[in-house]
Amino acid sequence: MYVCLCKGITDKQIVKAVENGAVSVRELRKQFGLGNQCGKCTCMARGVLNEALENT
Ligand code: FES
């Protein structure tokens, strides 16, 4: 599932980033450019991130 359409970032990529140590949306932004265009994905990205953090 796409989380960030502008950059083509999927939930799987976010989960992978968490597995590699990402703990904040800021890190995802730095890593993928997520949320840098329209910004609509930030809320959903946070949800996916939190869920992934709970599962690790
Ligand atoms: Fe992520 Fe637009 S959907 S910046």
mmCIF file of N, CA, C and O and ligand atoms in Angstrom:
data_model
loop_
_atom_site.group_PDB
_atom_site.id
_atom_site.type_symbol
_atom_site.label_atom_id
_atom_site.label_comp_id
_atom_site.label_asym_id
_atom_site.label_seq_id
_atom_site.Cartn_x
_atom_site.Cartn_y
_atom_site.Cartn_z
ATOM 1 N N MET A 1 0.845 -1.197 0.000
ATOM 2 C CA MET A 1 0.000 0.000 0.000
ATOM 3 C C MET A 1 0.884 1.252 0.000
ATOM 4 O O MET A 1 1.868 1.323 0.736
ATOM 5 N N TYR A 2 0.516 2.206 -0.849
ATOM 6 C CA TYR A 2 1.279 3.452 -0.866
ATOM 7 C C TYR A 2 0.884 4.347 0.305
ATOM 8 O O TYR A 2 -0.300 4.525 0.583
ATOM 9 N N VAL A 3 1.857 4.884 0.971
ATOM 10 C CA VAL A 3 1.604 5.859 2.033
ATOM 11 C C VAL A 3 1.813 7.258 1.460
ATOM 12 O O VAL A 3 0.986 8.139 1.611
ATOM 13 N N CYS A 4 2.929 7.438 0.785
ATOM 14 C CA CYS A 4 3.240 8.730 0.161
ATOM 15 C C CYS A 4 3.191 8.575 -1.343
ATOM 16 O O CYS A 4 4.049 7.941 -1.946
ATOM 17 N N LEU A 5 2.145 9.134 -1.942
ATOM 18 C CA LEU A 5 1.977 9.020 -3.394
ATOM 19 C C LEU A 5 2.963 9.901 -4.140
ATOM 20 O O LEU A 5 3.449 9.551 -5.207
ATOM 21 N N CYS A 6 3.261 11.056 -3.581
ATOM 22 C CA CYS A 6 4.177 11.983 -4.255
ATOM 23 C C CYS A 6 5.546 11.345 -4.477
ATOM 24 O O CYS A 6 6.161 11.519 -5.509
ATOM 25 N N LYS A 7 5.999 10.598 -3.481
ATOM 26 C CA LYS A 7 7.333 9.998 -3.558
ATOM 27 C C LYS A 7 7.286 8.500 -3.819
ATOM 28 O O LYS A 7 8.332 7.851 -3.934
ATOM 29 N N GLY A 8 6.081 7.928 -3.847
ATOM 30 C CA GLY A 8 5.950 6.502 -4.104
ATOM 31 C C GLY A 8 6.510 5.641 -2.985
ATOM 32 O O GLY A 8 7.169 4.633 -3.242
ATOM 33 N N ILE A 9 6.225 6.038 -1.748
ATOM 34 C CA ILE A 9 6.724 5.285 -0.594
ATOM 35 C C ILE A 9 5.623 4.369 -0.057
ATOM 36 O O ILE A 9 4.507 4.820 0.193
ATOM 37 N N THR A 10 5.963 3.108 0.145
ATOM 38 C CA THR A 10 4.975 2.144 0.619
ATOM 39 C C THR A 10 5.126 1.886 2.122
ATOM 40 O O THR A 10 6.154 2.212 2.717
ATOM 41 N N ASP A 11 4.067 1.277 2.692
ATOM 42 C CA ASP A 11 4.129 0.918 4.111
ATOM 43 C C ASP A 11 5.266 -0.080 4.367
ATOM 44 O O ASP A 11 5.913 -0.044 5.406
ATOM 45 N N LYS A 12 5.516 -0.950 3.402
ATOM 46 C CA LYS A 12 6.594 -1.933 3.567
ATOM 47 C C LYS A 12 7.950 -1.252 3.718
ATOM 48 O O LYS A 12 8.798 -1.688 4.489
ATOM 49 N N GLN A 13 8.148 -0.175 2.956
ATOM 50 C CA GLN A 13 9.410 0.560 3.065
ATOM 51 C C GLN A 13 9.550 1.206 4.437
ATOM 52 O O GLN A 13 10.644 1.272 4.987
ATOM 53 N N ILE A 14 8.431 1.667 4.972
ATOM 54 C CA ILE A 14 8.467 2.284 6.307
ATOM 55 C C ILE A 14 8.785 1.225 7.360
ATOM 56 O O ILE A 14 9.619 1.446 8.238
ATOM 57 N N VAL A 15 8.127 0.063 7.244
ATOM 58 C CA VAL A 15 8.400 -1.028 8.186
ATOM 59 C C VAL A 15 9.878 -1.416 8.128
ATOM 60 O O VAL A 15 10.528 -1.606 9.148
ATOM 61 N N LYS A 16 10.406 -1.481 6.925
ATOM 62 C CA LYS A 16 11.815 -1.833 6.741
ATOM 63 C C LYS A 16 12.714 -0.776 7.398
ATOM 64 O O LYS A 16 13.716 -1.106 8.042
ATOM 65 N N ALA A 17 12.357 0.484 7.220
ATOM 66 C CA ALA A 17 13.149 1.565 7.815
ATOM 67 C C ALA A 17 13.141 1.461 9.330
ATOM 68 O O ALA A 17 14.158 1.695 9.986
ATOM 69 N N VAL A 18 11.980 1.081 9.904
ATOM 70 C CA VAL A 18 11.894 0.909 11.359
ATOM 71 C C VAL A 18 12.792 -0.248 11.790
ATOM 72 O O VAL A 18 13.510 -0.153 12.789
ATOM 73 N N GLU A 19 12.769 -1.304 11.014
ATOM 74 C CA GLU A 19 13.647 -2.445 11.329
ATOM 75 C C GLU A 19 15.117 -2.025 11.297
ATOM 76 O O GLU A 19 15.950 -2.566 12.009
ATOM 77 N N ASN A 20 15.393 -1.028 10.470
ATOM 78 C CA ASN A 20 16.769 -0.539 10.375
ATOM 79 C C ASN A 20 17.063 0.610 11.335
ATOM 80 O O ASN A 20 18.089 1.274 11.216
ATOM 81 N N GLY A 21 16.102 0.888 12.236
ATOM 82 C CA GLY A 21 16.399 1.835 13.304
ATOM 83 C C GLY A 21 15.658 3.159 13.282
ATOM 84 O O GLY A 21 15.851 3.976 14.179
ATOM 85 N N ALA A 22 14.811 3.404 12.274
ATOM 86 C CA ALA A 22 14.081 4.678 12.254
ATOM 87 C C ALA A 22 13.018 4.701 13.355
ATOM 88 O O ALA A 22 12.340 3.702 13.582
ATOM 89 N N VAL A 23 12.909 5.819 14.076
ATOM 90 C CA VAL A 23 11.909 5.913 15.144
ATOM 91 C C VAL A 23 11.015 7.147 15.008
ATOM 92 O O VAL A 23 10.128 7.352 15.834
ATOM 93 N N SER A 24 11.229 7.969 13.996
ATOM 94 C CA SER A 24 10.417 9.178 13.870
ATOM 95 C C SER A 24 10.086 9.479 12.411
ATOM 96 O O SER A 24 10.780 9.033 11.495
ATOM 97 N N VAL A 25 9.008 10.264 12.240
ATOM 98 C CA VAL A 25 8.619 10.688 10.899
ATOM 99 C C VAL A 25 9.732 11.539 10.289
ATOM 100 O O VAL A 25 9.985 11.500 9.090
ATOM 101 N N ARG A 26 10.410 12.277 11.147
ATOM 102 C CA ARG A 26 11.512 13.120 10.661
ATOM 103 C C ARG A 26 12.587 12.278 9.958
ATOM 104 O O ARG A 26 13.111 12.659 8.927
ATOM 105 N N GLU A 27 12.859 11.130 10.557
ATOM 106 C CA GLU A 27 13.859 10.253 9.934
ATOM 107 C C GLU A 27 13.370 9.704 8.599
ATOM 108 O O GLU A 27 14.139 9.580 7.657
ATOM 109 N N LEU A 28 12.080 9.387 8.555
ATOM 110 C CA LEU A 28 11.519 8.885 7.299
ATOM 111 C C LEU A 28 11.590 9.967 6.235
ATOM 112 O O LEU A 28 11.852 9.699 5.066
ATOM 113 N N ARG A 29 11.359 11.191 6.655
ATOM 114 C CA ARG A 29 11.407 12.326 5.730
ATOM 115 C C ARG A 29 12.820 12.481 5.176
ATOM 116 O O ARG A 29 13.027 12.693 3.994
ATOM 117 N N LYS A 30 13.774 12.354 6.080
ATOM 118 C CA LYS A 30 15.169 12.507 5.670
ATOM 119 C C LYS A 30 15.580 11.375 4.711
ATOM 120 O O LYS A 30 16.240 11.593 3.713
ATOM 121 N N GLN A 31 15.118 10.193 5.061
ATOM 122 C CA GLN A 31 15.514 9.013 4.302
ATOM 123 C C GLN A 31 14.828 8.931 2.941
ATOM 124 O O GLN A 31 15.448 8.596 1.938
ATOM 125 N N PHE A 32 13.520 9.222 2.910
ATOM 126 C CA PHE A 32 12.740 9.000 1.680
ATOM 127 C C PHE A 32 12.241 10.281 1.029
ATOM 128 O O PHE A 32 11.733 10.229 -0.083
ATOM 129 N N GLY A 33 12.305 11.391 1.721
ATOM 130 C CA GLY A 33 11.696 12.601 1.196
ATOM 131 C C GLY A 33 10.193 12.584 1.419
ATOM 132 O O GLY A 33 9.452 13.390 0.860
ATOM 133 N N LEU A 34 9.733 11.628 2.247
ATOM 134 C CA LEU A 34 8.303 11.467 2.529
ATOM 135 C C LEU A 34 7.730 12.740 3.159
ATOM 136 O O LEU A 34 8.313 13.278 4.098
ATOM 137 N N GLY A 35 6.612 13.206 2.628
ATOM 138 C CA GLY A 35 5.952 14.377 3.197
ATOM 139 C C GLY A 35 6.536 15.698 2.739
ATOM 140 O O GLY A 35 6.102 16.753 3.176
ATOM 141 N N ASN A 36 7.493 15.645 1.837
ATOM 142 C CA ASN A 36 8.150 16.877 1.410
ATOM 143 C C ASN A 36 7.394 17.639 0.332
ATOM 144 O O ASN A 36 7.737 18.767 0.037
ATOM 145 N N GLN A 37 6.376 16.997 -0.260
ATOM 146 C CA GLN A 37 5.650 17.709 -1.322
ATOM 147 C C GLN A 37 4.305 18.206 -0.834
ATOM 148 O O GLN A 37 4.211 19.318 -0.342
ATOM 149 N N CYS A 38 3.260 17.373 -0.924
ATOM 150 C CA CYS A 38 1.948 17.886 -0.490
ATOM 151 C C CYS A 38 1.765 17.783 1.023
ATOM 152 O O CYS A 38 0.960 18.495 1.602
ATOM 153 N N GLY A 39 2.487 16.851 1.664
ATOM 154 C CA GLY A 39 2.408 16.710 3.119
ATOM 155 C C GLY A 39 1.212 15.910 3.611
ATOM 156 O O GLY A 39 1.066 15.686 4.807
ATOM 157 N N LYS A 40 0.352 15.452 2.685
ATOM 158 C CA LYS A 40 -0.861 14.748 3.098
ATOM 159 C C LYS A 40 -0.575 13.394 3.736
ATOM 160 O O LYS A 40 -1.416 12.830 4.414
ATOM 161 N N CYS A 41 0.583 12.854 3.461
ATOM 162 C CA CYS A 41 0.907 11.506 3.920
ATOM 163 C C CYS A 41 1.443 11.473 5.347
ATOM 164 O O CYS A 41 1.572 10.405 5.930
ATOM 165 N N THR A 42 1.768 12.609 5.903
ATOM 166 C CA THR A 42 2.464 12.631 7.192
ATOM 167 C C THR A 42 1.681 11.905 8.279
ATOM 168 O O THR A 42 2.237 11.123 9.048
ATOM 169 N N CYS A 43 0.362 12.139 8.322
ATOM 170 C CA CYS A 43 -0.472 11.541 9.361
ATOM 171 C C CYS A 43 -0.502 10.020 9.213
ATOM 172 O O CYS A 43 -0.332 9.279 10.179
ATOM 173 N N MET A 44 -0.692 9.565 7.983
ATOM 174 C CA MET A 44 -0.735 8.131 7.740
ATOM 175 C C MET A 44 0.635 7.499 7.999
ATOM 176 O O MET A 44 0.733 6.402 8.552
ATOM 177 N N ALA A 45 1.686 8.207 7.605
ATOM 178 C CA ALA A 45 3.043 7.708 7.832
ATOM 179 C C ALA A 45 3.288 7.526 9.326
ATOM 180 O O ALA A 45 3.892 6.536 9.754
ATOM 181 N N ARG A 46 2.788 8.454 10.119
ATOM 182 C CA ARG A 46 2.965 8.363 11.572
ATOM 183 C C ARG A 46 2.258 7.117 12.106
ATOM 184 O O ARG A 46 2.782 6.407 12.968
ATOM 185 N N GLY A 47 1.052 6.851 11.580
ATOM 186 C CA GLY A 47 0.306 5.661 11.999
ATOM 187 C C GLY A 47 1.050 4.379 11.665
ATOM 188 O O GLY A 47 1.171 3.482 12.503
ATOM 189 N N VAL A 48 1.557 4.310 10.434
ATOM 190 C CA VAL A 48 2.303 3.110 10.015
ATOM 191 C C VAL A 48 3.571 2.971 10.850
ATOM 192 O O VAL A 48 3.923 1.877 11.295
ATOM 193 N N LEU A 49 4.225 4.078 11.080
ATOM 194 C CA LEU A 49 5.456 4.086 11.884
ATOM 195 C C LEU A 49 5.176 3.583 13.309
ATOM 196 O O LEU A 49 5.879 2.694 13.805
ATOM 197 N N ASN A 50 4.142 4.125 13.943
ATOM 198 C CA ASN A 50 3.829 3.728 15.315
ATOM 199 C C ASN A 50 3.483 2.247 15.399
ATOM 200 O O ASN A 50 3.901 1.553 16.325
ATOM 201 N N GLU A 51 2.718 1.789 14.423
ATOM 202 C CA GLU A 51 2.348 0.379 14.400
ATOM 203 C C GLU A 51 3.596 -0.497 14.256
ATOM 204 O O GLU A 51 3.748 -1.500 14.944
ATOM 205 N N ALA A 52 4.492 -0.076 13.364
ATOM 206 C CA ALA A 52 5.721 -0.841 13.153
ATOM 207 C C ALA A 52 6.584 -0.832 14.412
ATOM 208 O O ALA A 52 7.184 -1.847 14.768
ATOM 209 N N LEU A 53 6.609 0.309 15.102
ATOM 210 C CA LEU A 53 7.412 0.392 16.332
ATOM 211 C C LEU A 53 6.852 -0.534 17.417
ATOM 212 O O LEU A 53 7.608 -1.153 18.157
ATOM 213 N N GLU A 54 5.516 -0.627 17.470
ATOM 214 C CA GLU A 54 4.893 -1.515 18.463
ATOM 215 C C GLU A 54 5.195 -2.972 18.173
ATOM 216 O O GLU A 54 5.236 -3.805 19.074
ATOM 217 N N ASN A 55 5.385 -3.278 16.907
ATOM 218 C CA ASN A 55 5.606 -4.672 16.517
ATOM 219 C C ASN A 55 7.071 -5.087 16.527
ATOM 220 O O ASN A 55 7.393 -6.214 16.155
ATOM 221 N N THR A 56 7.946 -4.181 16.890
ATOM 222 C CA THR A 56 9.369 -4.563 16.875
ATOM 223 C C THR A 56 9.863 -4.821 18.304
ATOM 224 O O THR A 56 9.275 -4.403 19.266
HETATM 225 FE FE1 FES B 1 3.606 12.345 0.603
HETATM 226 FE FE2 FES B 1 2.431 14.067 -1.003
HETATM 227 S S1 FES B 1 1.765 12.082 -0.468
HETATM 228 S S2 FES B 1 4.232 14.362 0.125
#
